[in-house]
PDB file of C-alpha atoms in Angstrom:
ATOM      1  CA  UNK A 100      53.550 148.264 107.101  1.00 51.00           C
ATOM      2  CA  UNK A 101      53.891 145.537 104.464  1.00 47.00           C
ATOM      3  CA  UNK A 102      57.554 146.505 103.899  1.00 47.00           C
ATOM      4  CA  UNK A 103      58.265 146.344 107.630  1.00 47.00           C
ATOM      5  CA  UNK A 104      56.609 142.916 107.874  1.00 44.00           C
ATOM      6  CA  UNK A 105      58.695 141.603 104.982  1.00 43.00           C
ATOM      7  CA  UNK A 106      61.808 143.011 106.665  1.00 46.00           C
ATOM      8  CA  UNK A 107      61.015 141.291 109.953  1.00 45.00           C
ATOM      9  CA  UNK A 108      60.279 137.972 108.210  1.00 42.00           C
ATOM     10  CA  UNK A 109      63.518 138.199 106.259  1.00 39.00           C
ATOM     11  CA  UNK A 110      65.456 138.888 109.462  1.00 42.00           C
ATOM     12  CA  UNK A 111      63.783 135.946 111.231  1.00 40.00           C
ATOM     13  CA  UNK A 112      64.510 133.683 108.286  1.00 42.00           C
ATOM     14  CA  UNK A 113      68.184 134.632 108.310  1.00 41.00           C
ATOM     15  CA  UNK A 114      68.357 134.257 112.111  1.00 37.00           C
ATOM     16  CA  UNK A 115      66.803 130.780 111.997  1.00 36.00           C
ATOM     17  CA  UNK A 116      69.112 129.734 109.155  1.00 37.00           C
ATOM     18  CA  UNK A 117      72.180 130.870 111.108  1.00 37.00           C
ATOM     19  CA  UNK A 118      70.915 129.251 114.312  1.00 34.00           C
ATOM     20  CA  UNK A 119      70.139 126.000 112.496  1.00 35.00           C
ATOM     21  CA  UNK A 120      73.538 125.971 110.823  1.00 38.00           C
ATOM     22  CA  UNK A 121      75.264 126.647 114.136  1.00 41.00           C
ATOM     23  CA  UNK A 122      73.390 123.859 115.909  1.00 43.00           C
ATOM     24  CA  UNK A 123      74.209 121.435 113.120  1.00 68.00           C
ATOM     25  CA  UNK A 124      77.944 122.170 112.851  1.00 94.00           C
ATOM     26  CA  UNK A 125      79.353 118.746 112.092  1.00 95.00           C
ATOM     27  CA  UNK A 126      82.584 119.364 114.002  1.00 96.00           C
ATOM     28  CA  UNK A 127      80.617 119.788 117.236  1.00 96.00           C
ATOM     29  CA  UNK A 128      78.975 116.351 117.127  1.00 96.00           C
ATOM     30  CA  UNK A 129      80.112 112.771 117.554  1.00 97.00           C
ATOM     31  CA  UNK A 130      78.455 110.543 114.952  1.00 97.00           C
ATOM     32  CA  UNK A 131      78.045 106.858 115.844  1.00 97.00           C
ATOM     33  CA  UNK A 132      80.725 104.396 114.787  1.00 97.00           C
ATOM     34  CA  UNK A 133      79.694 103.006 111.366  1.00 97.00           C
ATOM     35  CA  UNK A 134      78.856  99.329 110.983  1.00 95.00           C
ATOM     36  CA  UNK A 135      81.922  97.309 110.037  1.00 97.00           C
ATOM     37  CA  UNK A 136      81.819  95.161 106.891  1.00 96.00           C
ATOM     38  CA  UNK A 137      82.252  91.412 107.215  1.00 97.00           C
ATOM     39  CA  UNK A 138      86.004  90.662 107.421  1.00 98.00           C
ATOM     40  CA  UNK A 139      87.792  88.286 105.090  1.00 97.00           C
ATOM     41  CA  UNK A 140      89.749  86.971 108.076  1.00 98.00           C
ATOM     42  CA  UNK A 141      89.920  87.913 111.735  1.00 98.00           C
ATOM     43  CA  UNK A 142      91.390  86.487 114.901  1.00 98.00           C
ATOM     44  CA  UNK A 143      93.518  86.948 117.985  1.00 98.00           C
ATOM     45  CA  UNK A 144      97.258  87.105 117.310  1.00 98.00           C
ATOM     46  CA  UNK A 145      99.801  86.183 119.981  1.00 98.00           C
ATOM     47  CA  UNK A 146     101.795  89.419 120.034  1.00 98.00           C
ATOM     48  CA  UNK A 147     104.478  90.138 122.637  1.00 98.00           C
ATOM     49  CA  UNK A 148     102.730  89.537 125.983  1.00 97.00           C
ATOM     50  CA  UNK A 149      99.127  89.997 124.771  1.00 98.00           C
ATOM     51  CA  UNK A 150      96.480  88.613 122.442  1.00 98.00           C
ATOM     52  CA  UNK A 151      95.724  91.209 119.783  1.00 98.00           C
ATOM     53  CA  UNK A 152      92.493  91.328 117.794  1.00 98.00           C
ATOM     54  CA  UNK A 153      92.856  91.914 114.055  1.00 99.00           C
ATOM     55  CA  UNK A 154      90.722  91.759 110.925  1.00 98.00           C
ATOM     56  CA  UNK A 155      91.500  91.868 107.206  1.00 98.00           C
ATOM     57  CA  UNK A 156      89.333  93.061 104.320  1.00 98.00           C
ATOM     58  CA  UNK A 157      89.690  93.208 100.544  1.00 98.00           C
ATOM     59  CA  UNK A 158      92.875  92.742  98.556  1.00 97.00           C
ATOM     60  CA  UNK A 159      95.605  94.828  96.968  1.00 98.00           C
ATOM     61  CA  UNK A 160      98.289  97.116  98.376  1.00 98.00           C
ATOM     62  CA  UNK A 161      98.010  96.921 102.173  1.00 98.00           C
ATOM     63  CA  UNK A 162      96.737  99.715 104.406  1.00 98.00           C
ATOM     64  CA  UNK A 163      96.900  99.469 108.201  1.00 99.00           C
ATOM     65  CA  UNK A 164      94.431 101.644 110.117  1.00 99.00           C
ATOM     66  CA  UNK A 165      95.280 102.309 113.796  1.00 99.00           C
ATOM     67  CA  UNK A 166      92.626 103.823 116.068  1.00 98.00           C
ATOM     68  CA  UNK A 167      93.067 106.361 118.864  1.00 98.00           C
ATOM     69  CA  UNK A 168      93.276 106.036 122.611  1.00 98.00           C
ATOM     70  CA  UNK A 169      90.352 104.330 124.421  1.00 98.00           C
ATOM     71  CA  UNK A 170      88.821 103.402 121.051  1.00 98.00           C
ATOM     72  CA  UNK A 171      88.816 100.290 118.897  1.00 98.00           C
ATOM     73  CA  UNK A 172      89.036  99.228 115.273  1.00 98.00           C
ATOM     74  CA  UNK A 173      85.305  99.725 114.669  1.00 98.00           C
ATOM     75  CA  UNK A 174      85.785 103.492 114.396  1.00 98.00           C
ATOM     76  CA  UNK A 175      87.103 102.820 110.869  1.00 98.00           C
ATOM     77  CA  UNK A 176      83.891 101.356 109.410  1.00 98.00           C
ATOM     78  CA  UNK A 177      83.508 103.978 106.670  1.00 98.00           C
ATOM     79  CA  UNK A 178      87.177 103.804 105.704  1.00 98.00           C
ATOM     80  CA  UNK A 179      87.208  99.996 105.603  1.00 98.00           C
ATOM     81  CA  UNK A 180      84.151  99.946 103.329  1.00 98.00           C
ATOM     82  CA  UNK A 181      85.831 102.396 100.941  1.00 98.00           C
ATOM     83  CA  UNK A 182      89.404 101.124 100.823  1.00 98.00           C
ATOM     84  CA  UNK A 183      88.600  97.390 100.857  1.00 98.00           C
ATOM     85  CA  UNK A 184      87.335  97.871  97.298  1.00 98.00           C
ATOM     86  CA  UNK A 185      90.905  98.228  96.005  1.00 98.00           C
ATOM     87  CA  UNK A 186      93.271  97.487  98.907  1.00 98.00           C
ATOM     88  CA  UNK A 187      94.045  94.916 101.547  1.00 98.00           C
ATOM     89  CA  UNK A 188      92.831  96.668 104.699  1.00 98.00           C
ATOM     90  CA  UNK A 189      94.088  95.633 108.122  1.00 99.00           C
ATOM     91  CA  UNK A 190      92.595  96.888 111.370  1.00 99.00           C
ATOM     92  CA  UNK A 191      93.388  95.876 114.929  1.00 99.00           C
ATOM     93  CA  UNK A 192      92.601  96.760 118.513  1.00 98.00           C
ATOM     94  CA  UNK A 193      95.656  98.173 120.295  1.00 98.00           C
ATOM     95  CA  UNK A 194      96.738  96.473 123.523  1.00 98.00           C
ATOM     96  CA  UNK A 195      94.101  96.791 126.217  1.00 98.00           C
ATOM     97  CA  UNK A 196      91.632  98.338 123.758  1.00 98.00           C
ATOM     98  CA  UNK A 197      88.549  96.709 122.299  1.00 98.00           C
ATOM     99  CA  UNK A 198      88.926  92.941 122.070  1.00 98.00           C
ATOM    100  CA  UNK A 199      92.675  92.866 122.739  1.00 98.00           C
ATOM    101  CA  UNK A 200      94.106  91.924 126.114  1.00 98.00           C
ATOM    102  CA  UNK A 201      96.543  93.920 128.199  1.00 96.00           C
ATOM    103  CA  UNK A 202      99.226  92.924 130.667  1.00 95.00           C
ATOM    104  CA  UNK A 203     100.659  94.563 133.752  1.00 93.00           C
ATOM    105  CA  UNK A 204     103.518  95.937 131.636  1.00 95.00           C
ATOM    106  CA  UNK A 205     103.256  99.750 131.601  1.00 96.00           C
ATOM    107  CA  UNK A 206     101.793 101.255 128.441  1.00 97.00           C
ATOM    108  CA  UNK A 207     104.261 103.015 126.170  1.00 98.00           C
ATOM    109  CA  UNK A 208     104.256 104.077 122.531  1.00 98.00           C
ATOM    110  CA  UNK A 209     107.378 102.043 121.759  1.00 98.00           C
ATOM    111  CA  UNK A 210     105.662  98.966 123.199  1.00 98.00           C
ATOM    112  CA  UNK A 211     102.443  99.565 121.274  1.00 98.00           C
ATOM    113  CA  UNK A 212     104.445 100.130 118.091  1.00 98.00           C
ATOM    114  CA  UNK A 213     106.251  96.831 118.638  1.00 98.00           C
ATOM    115  CA  UNK A 214     102.825  95.156 118.936  1.00 98.00           C
ATOM    116  CA  UNK A 215     101.874  96.371 115.463  1.00 98.00           C
ATOM    117  CA  UNK A 216     105.248  95.420 113.979  1.00 98.00           C
ATOM    118  CA  UNK A 217     104.799  91.934 115.440  1.00 98.00           C
ATOM    119  CA  UNK A 218     101.238  91.789 114.064  1.00 98.00           C
ATOM    120  CA  UNK A 219     102.466  92.588 110.548  1.00 98.00           C
ATOM    121  CA  UNK A 220     105.053  89.822 110.899  1.00 98.00           C
ATOM    122  CA  UNK A 221     102.339  87.445 112.166  1.00 98.00           C
ATOM    123  CA  UNK A 222     100.221  88.267 109.103  1.00 98.00           C
ATOM    124  CA  UNK A 223     103.264  87.992 106.811  1.00 98.00           C
ATOM    125  CA  UNK A 224     102.727  91.524 105.511  1.00 98.00           C
ATOM    126  CA  UNK A 225     105.722  93.588 104.453  1.00 95.00           C
ATOM    127  CA  UNK A 226     105.299  97.322 103.955  1.00 97.00           C
ATOM    128  CA  UNK A 227     102.018  99.121 104.610  1.00 98.00           C
ATOM    129  CA  UNK A 228     100.509 102.529 104.257  1.00 98.00           C
ATOM    130  CA  UNK A 229      99.774 103.352 107.897  1.00 99.00           C
ATOM    131  CA  UNK A 230      96.793 105.577 108.658  1.00 99.00           C
ATOM    132  CA  UNK A 231      96.742 106.508 112.327  1.00 99.00           C
ATOM    133  CA  UNK A 232      94.351 108.642 114.312  1.00 98.00           C
ATOM    134  CA  UNK A 233      95.430 110.314 117.582  1.00 98.00           C
ATOM    135  CA  UNK A 234      97.357 107.610 119.506  1.00 98.00           C
ATOM    136  CA  UNK A 235      97.352 105.638 116.258  1.00 98.00           C
ATOM    137  CA  UNK A 236      99.076 108.550 114.527  1.00 98.00           C
ATOM    138  CA  UNK A 237     101.651 108.703 117.307  1.00 98.00           C
ATOM    139  CA  UNK A 238     102.285 104.985 116.820  1.00 98.00           C
ATOM    140  CA  UNK A 239     102.719 105.675 113.094  1.00 98.00           C
ATOM    141  CA  UNK A 240     105.329 108.353 113.766  1.00 98.00           C
ATOM    142  CA  UNK A 241     107.067 106.040 116.241  1.00 98.00           C
ATOM    143  CA  UNK A 242     107.153 103.291 113.614  1.00 98.00           C
ATOM    144  CA  UNK A 243     108.541 105.753 111.051  1.00 98.00           C
ATOM    145  CA  UNK A 244     111.439 106.433 113.419  1.00 98.00           C
ATOM    146  CA  UNK A 245     112.043 102.872 114.688  1.00 97.00           C
ATOM    147  CA  UNK A 246     110.833 100.563 111.887  1.00 98.00           C
ATOM    148  CA  UNK A 247     110.788 102.467 108.567  1.00 98.00           C
ATOM    149  CA  UNK A 248     111.261  99.183 106.704  1.00 98.00           C
ATOM    150  CA  UNK A 249     107.618  98.392 107.537  1.00 98.00           C
ATOM    151  CA  UNK A 250     106.202 101.522 105.942  1.00 98.00           C
ATOM    152  CA  UNK A 251     105.357 102.855 102.524  1.00 98.00           C
ATOM    153  CA  UNK A 252     104.075 106.060 104.110  1.00 98.00           C
ATOM    154  CA  UNK A 253     102.417 107.399 107.251  1.00 98.00           C
ATOM    155  CA  UNK A 254      99.213 109.427 107.338  1.00 99.00           C
ATOM    156  CA  UNK A 255      98.813 110.688 110.906  1.00 98.00           C
ATOM    157  CA  UNK A 256      95.737 112.630 111.968  1.00 98.00           C
ATOM    158  CA  UNK A 257      95.551 114.489 115.294  1.00 98.00           C
ATOM    159  CA  UNK A 258      98.890 113.197 116.548  1.00 98.00           C
ATOM    160  CA  UNK A 259     101.237 114.950 118.946  1.00 98.00           C
ATOM    161  CA  UNK A 260     104.937 114.391 119.588  1.00 98.00           C
ATOM    162  CA  UNK A 261     105.216 116.058 123.003  1.00 98.00           C
ATOM    163  CA  UNK A 262     102.666 116.270 125.800  1.00 98.00           C
ATOM    164  CA  UNK A 263     102.386 120.042 125.473  1.00 97.00           C
ATOM    165  CA  UNK A 264     100.908 119.540 122.009  1.00 98.00           C
ATOM    166  CA  UNK A 265      97.634 118.636 123.748  1.00 98.00           C
ATOM    167  CA  UNK A 266      95.186 121.415 124.593  1.00 98.00           C
ATOM    168  CA  UNK A 267      94.936 121.895 128.376  1.00 96.00           C
ATOM    169  CA  UNK A 268      91.136 122.196 128.319  1.00 96.00           C
ATOM    170  CA  UNK A 269      90.438 119.047 126.285  1.00 96.00           C
ATOM    171  CA  UNK A 270      88.801 117.226 129.192  1.00 93.00           C
ATOM    172  CA  UNK A 271      86.206 119.997 129.558  1.00 95.00           C
ATOM    173  CA  UNK A 272      85.090 119.638 125.936  1.00 96.00           C
ATOM    174  CA  UNK A 273      81.632 118.069 125.536  1.00 96.00           C
ATOM    175  CA  UNK A 274      82.353 116.226 122.285  1.00 96.00           C
ATOM    176  CA  UNK A 275      85.532 114.725 123.711  1.00 97.00           C
ATOM    177  CA  UNK A 276      83.710 113.620 126.844  1.00 96.00           C
ATOM    178  CA  UNK A 277      80.956 112.102 124.710  1.00 97.00           C
ATOM    179  CA  UNK A 278      83.679 110.056 123.015  1.00 97.00           C
ATOM    180  CA  UNK A 279      85.083 108.866 126.357  1.00 96.00           C
ATOM    181  CA  UNK A 280      81.606 107.684 127.339  1.00 96.00           C
ATOM    182  CA  UNK A 281      81.019 105.943 123.995  1.00 97.00           C
ATOM    183  CA  UNK A 282      84.433 104.287 124.250  1.00 97.00           C
ATOM    184  CA  UNK A 283      83.499 103.021 127.704  1.00 97.00           C
ATOM    185  CA  UNK A 284      80.305 101.446 126.371  1.00 98.00           C
ATOM    186  CA  UNK A 285      82.235  99.729 123.572  1.00 98.00           C
ATOM    187  CA  UNK A 286      84.761  98.488 126.132  1.00 98.00           C
ATOM    188  CA  UNK A 287      81.993  96.845 128.158  1.00 97.00           C
ATOM    189  CA  UNK A 288      80.713  95.092 125.019  1.00 98.00           C
ATOM    190  CA  UNK A 289      84.015  94.023 123.491  1.00 98.00           C
ATOM    191  CA  UNK A 290      86.696  93.664 126.148  1.00 98.00           C
ATOM    192  CA  UNK A 291      87.678  90.327 127.720  1.00 97.00           C
ATOM    193  CA  UNK A 292      87.767  92.336 130.980  1.00 97.00           C
ATOM    194  CA  UNK A 293      84.534  94.351 130.577  1.00 97.00           C
ATOM    195  CA  UNK A 294      84.378  95.610 134.151  1.00 97.00           C
ATOM    196  CA  UNK A 295      87.909  97.074 134.147  1.00 96.00           C
ATOM    197  CA  UNK A 296      87.483 100.212 132.021  1.00 96.00           C
ATOM    198  CA  UNK A 297      88.484 102.543 134.854  1.00 95.00           C
ATOM    199  CA  UNK A 298      91.605 100.473 135.585  1.00 94.00           C
ATOM    200  CA  UNK A 299      92.488 100.479 131.887  1.00 96.00           C
ATOM    201  CA  UNK A 300      91.998 104.260 131.612  1.00 95.00           C
ATOM    202  CA  UNK A 301      94.169 104.769 134.686  1.00 95.00           C
ATOM    203  CA  UNK A 302      96.889 102.554 133.223  1.00 95.00           C
ATOM    204  CA  UNK A 303      97.000 104.298 129.850  1.00 95.00           C
ATOM    205  CA  UNK A 304      96.707 107.749 131.468  1.00 95.00           C
ATOM    206  CA  UNK A 305     100.074 107.144 133.091  1.00 96.00           C
ATOM    207  CA  UNK A 306     101.559 106.931 129.580  1.00 97.00           C
ATOM    208  CA  UNK A 307      99.778 110.076 128.429  1.00 96.00           C
ATOM    209  CA  UNK A 308     101.209 112.030 131.359  1.00 96.00           C
ATOM    210  CA  UNK A 309     104.767 111.733 130.043  1.00 98.00           C
ATOM    211  CA  UNK A 310     104.644 110.453 126.445  1.00 98.00           C
ATOM    212  CA  UNK A 311     105.444 111.075 123.707  1.00 98.00           C
ATOM    213  CA  UNK A 312     108.545 113.179 124.290  1.00 98.00           C
ATOM    214  CA  UNK A 313     110.333 113.359 120.959  1.00 98.00           C
ATOM    215  CA  UNK A 314     112.734 116.095 119.935  1.00 97.00           C
ATOM    216  CA  UNK A 315     113.222 117.951 116.677  1.00 96.00           C
ATOM    217  CA  UNK A 316     116.315 115.789 116.160  1.00 97.00           C
ATOM    218  CA  UNK A 317     114.212 112.630 116.526  1.00 97.00           C
ATOM    219  CA  UNK A 318     111.697 113.889 113.966  1.00 98.00           C
ATOM    220  CA  UNK A 319     114.401 114.966 111.527  1.00 96.00           C
ATOM    221  CA  UNK A 320     115.532 111.340 111.198  1.00 95.00           C
ATOM    222  CA  UNK A 321     112.229 110.248 109.619  1.00 98.00           C
ATOM    223  CA  UNK A 322     112.735 109.295 105.980  1.00 97.00           C
ATOM    224  CA  UNK A 323     109.383 107.786 104.967  1.00 98.00           C
ATOM    225  CA  UNK A 324     106.755 110.078 103.408  1.00 98.00           C
ATOM    226  CA  UNK A 325     104.505 111.612 106.090  1.00 98.00           C
ATOM    227  CA  UNK A 326     101.190 113.421 105.801  1.00 98.00           C
ATOM    228  CA  UNK A 327      99.964 115.210 108.929  1.00 98.00           C
ATOM    229  CA  UNK A 328      96.238 115.958 109.095  1.00 98.00           C
ATOM    230  CA  UNK A 329      94.305 117.911 111.705  1.00 98.00           C
ATOM    231  CA  UNK A 330      90.734 119.128 111.889  1.00 98.00           C
ATOM    232  CA  UNK A 331      90.296 122.886 111.952  1.00 98.00           C
ATOM    233  CA  UNK A 332      88.207 122.407 115.134  1.00 98.00           C
ATOM    234  CA  UNK A 333      90.302 119.722 116.839  1.00 98.00           C
ATOM    235  CA  UNK A 334      89.411 119.611 120.539  1.00 97.00           C
ATOM    236  CA  UNK A 335      92.600 117.897 121.673  1.00 98.00           C
ATOM    237  CA  UNK A 336      95.650 118.766 119.561  1.00 98.00           C
ATOM    238  CA  UNK A 337      96.994 122.260 118.919  1.00 98.00           C
ATOM    239  CA  UNK A 338      97.213 123.395 115.291  1.00 98.00           C
ATOM    240  CA  UNK A 339     100.552 125.149 115.838  1.00 98.00           C
ATOM    241  CA  UNK A 340     101.950 121.920 117.288  1.00 98.00           C
ATOM    242  CA  UNK A 341     100.962 120.064 114.114  1.00 98.00           C
ATOM    243  CA  UNK A 342     102.525 122.840 112.046  1.00 98.00           C
ATOM    244  CA  UNK A 343     105.739 122.434 114.047  1.00 98.00           C
ATOM    245  CA  UNK A 344     105.716 118.695 113.330  1.00 98.00           C
ATOM    246  CA  UNK A 345     105.331 119.365 109.609  1.00 98.00           C
ATOM    247  CA  UNK A 346     108.319 121.719 109.749  1.00 98.00           C
ATOM    248  CA  UNK A 347     110.582 119.276 111.590  1.00 98.00           C
ATOM    249  CA  UNK A 348     109.739 116.123 109.581  1.00 98.00           C
ATOM    250  CA  UNK A 349     111.519 116.404 106.258  1.00 97.00           C
ATOM    251  CA  UNK A 350     109.110 116.614 103.328  1.00 97.00           C
ATOM    252  CA  UNK A 351     106.029 116.257 105.535  1.00 98.00           C
ATOM    253  CA  UNK A 352     102.751 117.509 104.120  1.00 98.00           C
ATOM    254  CA  UNK A 353     100.199 119.308 106.307  1.00 98.00           C
ATOM    255  CA  UNK A 354      96.470 118.992 105.626  1.00 98.00           C
ATOM    256  CA  UNK A 355      93.877 120.958 107.605  1.00 98.00           C
ATOM    257  CA  UNK A 356      90.509 119.182 107.471  1.00 98.00           C
ATOM    258  CA  UNK A 357      87.684 121.697 107.047  1.00 98.00           C
ATOM    259  CA  UNK A 358      84.761 121.782 109.500  1.00 98.00           C
ATOM    260  CA  UNK A 359      86.086 118.741 111.352  1.00 98.00           C
ATOM    261  CA  UNK A 360      87.414 117.981 114.789  1.00 98.00           C
ATOM    262  CA  UNK A 361      89.445 115.228 116.457  1.00 98.00           C
ATOM    263  CA  UNK A 362      86.812 112.829 115.123  1.00 98.00           C
ATOM    264  CA  UNK A 363      87.051 113.775 111.452  1.00 98.00           C
ATOM    265  CA  UNK A 364      86.809 110.185 110.149  1.00 98.00           C
ATOM    266  CA  UNK A 365      83.302 110.002 111.629  1.00 98.00           C
ATOM    267  CA  UNK A 366      82.202 113.563 110.839  1.00 98.00           C
ATOM    268  CA  UNK A 367      83.359 113.726 107.204  1.00 98.00           C
ATOM    269  CA  UNK A 368      84.192 110.221 105.961  1.00 98.00           C
ATOM    270  CA  UNK A 369      84.165 111.209 102.285  1.00 98.00           C
ATOM    271  CA  UNK A 370      86.553 114.106 102.834  1.00 98.00           C
ATOM    272  CA  UNK A 371      88.718 111.966 105.115  1.00 98.00           C
ATOM    273  CA  UNK A 372      88.991 109.176 102.566  1.00 98.00           C
ATOM    274  CA  UNK A 373      89.803 111.686  99.825  1.00 98.00           C
ATOM    275  CA  UNK A 374      92.599 113.073 102.018  1.00 98.00           C
ATOM    276  CA  UNK A 375      94.045 109.563 102.370  1.00 98.00           C
ATOM    277  CA  UNK A 376      93.854 108.872  98.651  1.00 98.00           C
ATOM    278  CA  UNK A 377      95.501 112.217  97.861  1.00 98.00           C
ATOM    279  CA  UNK A 378      98.323 111.395 100.287  1.00 97.00           C
ATOM    280  CA  UNK A 379      98.788 107.978  98.719  1.00 96.00           C
ATOM    281  CA  UNK A 380      98.976 109.603  95.282  1.00 95.00           C
ATOM    282  CA  UNK A 381     101.549 112.109  96.510  1.00 90.00           C
ATOM    283  CA  UNK A 382      99.169 115.041  96.161  1.00 83.00           C
TER     284      UNK A 382
END
């Protein structure tokens, strides 16, 4: 009887451990955006036909962090705190996102890339390491093709280069929908047009329906060093699509982030920052 009781207790203990681990899988949750450090400088830059929010932290070799669609620069709080210790860190809100304004001009990756090129000129910054997440990674790849003179390297996480690189069921994913809701709350707090989130989403969705649409030939022309990262549980971007990108971009390095999703910078900031530092060191 005692042996049977011990067996049952052991089974229950193992079951509860597995259940607890499953419920706490970090890739299935959306941690809050970290608090941003106090910037050294910040402001609104006149860029193309918009006013673009930016902030600078620290000093040293410059790193530009570009957030993903619907988001804002505050997603990078953990990365800014880390890299501002030994680098000049620049963050910004892409057009229509966060504190930046938008115009009636249709969204497009080339246009958004030109915004960031103009911002670097405004800040009198030459080459940067560009770390881009999702849409920010797409902008990084676009800049690598169109403005390589601005880049030391590109580190693109969860980027796609054709629309079929996106998983068809992404909008039914709970974590991704949690992000859309969080992004909407940030928009209400930060945007100069706080009541226009739906209009903004509709406007940018028209870009997502057809862009990006780059070919293998386009990617083969990239000459700057590129690291492509993707979480092993990414809700939005297909792993085999990222692998294809790594094959077509000469010398590109592929990194699969363990136990992380589309939101890896929030779920595993230490691992994410280590990935960036490895890429910068050529590892």
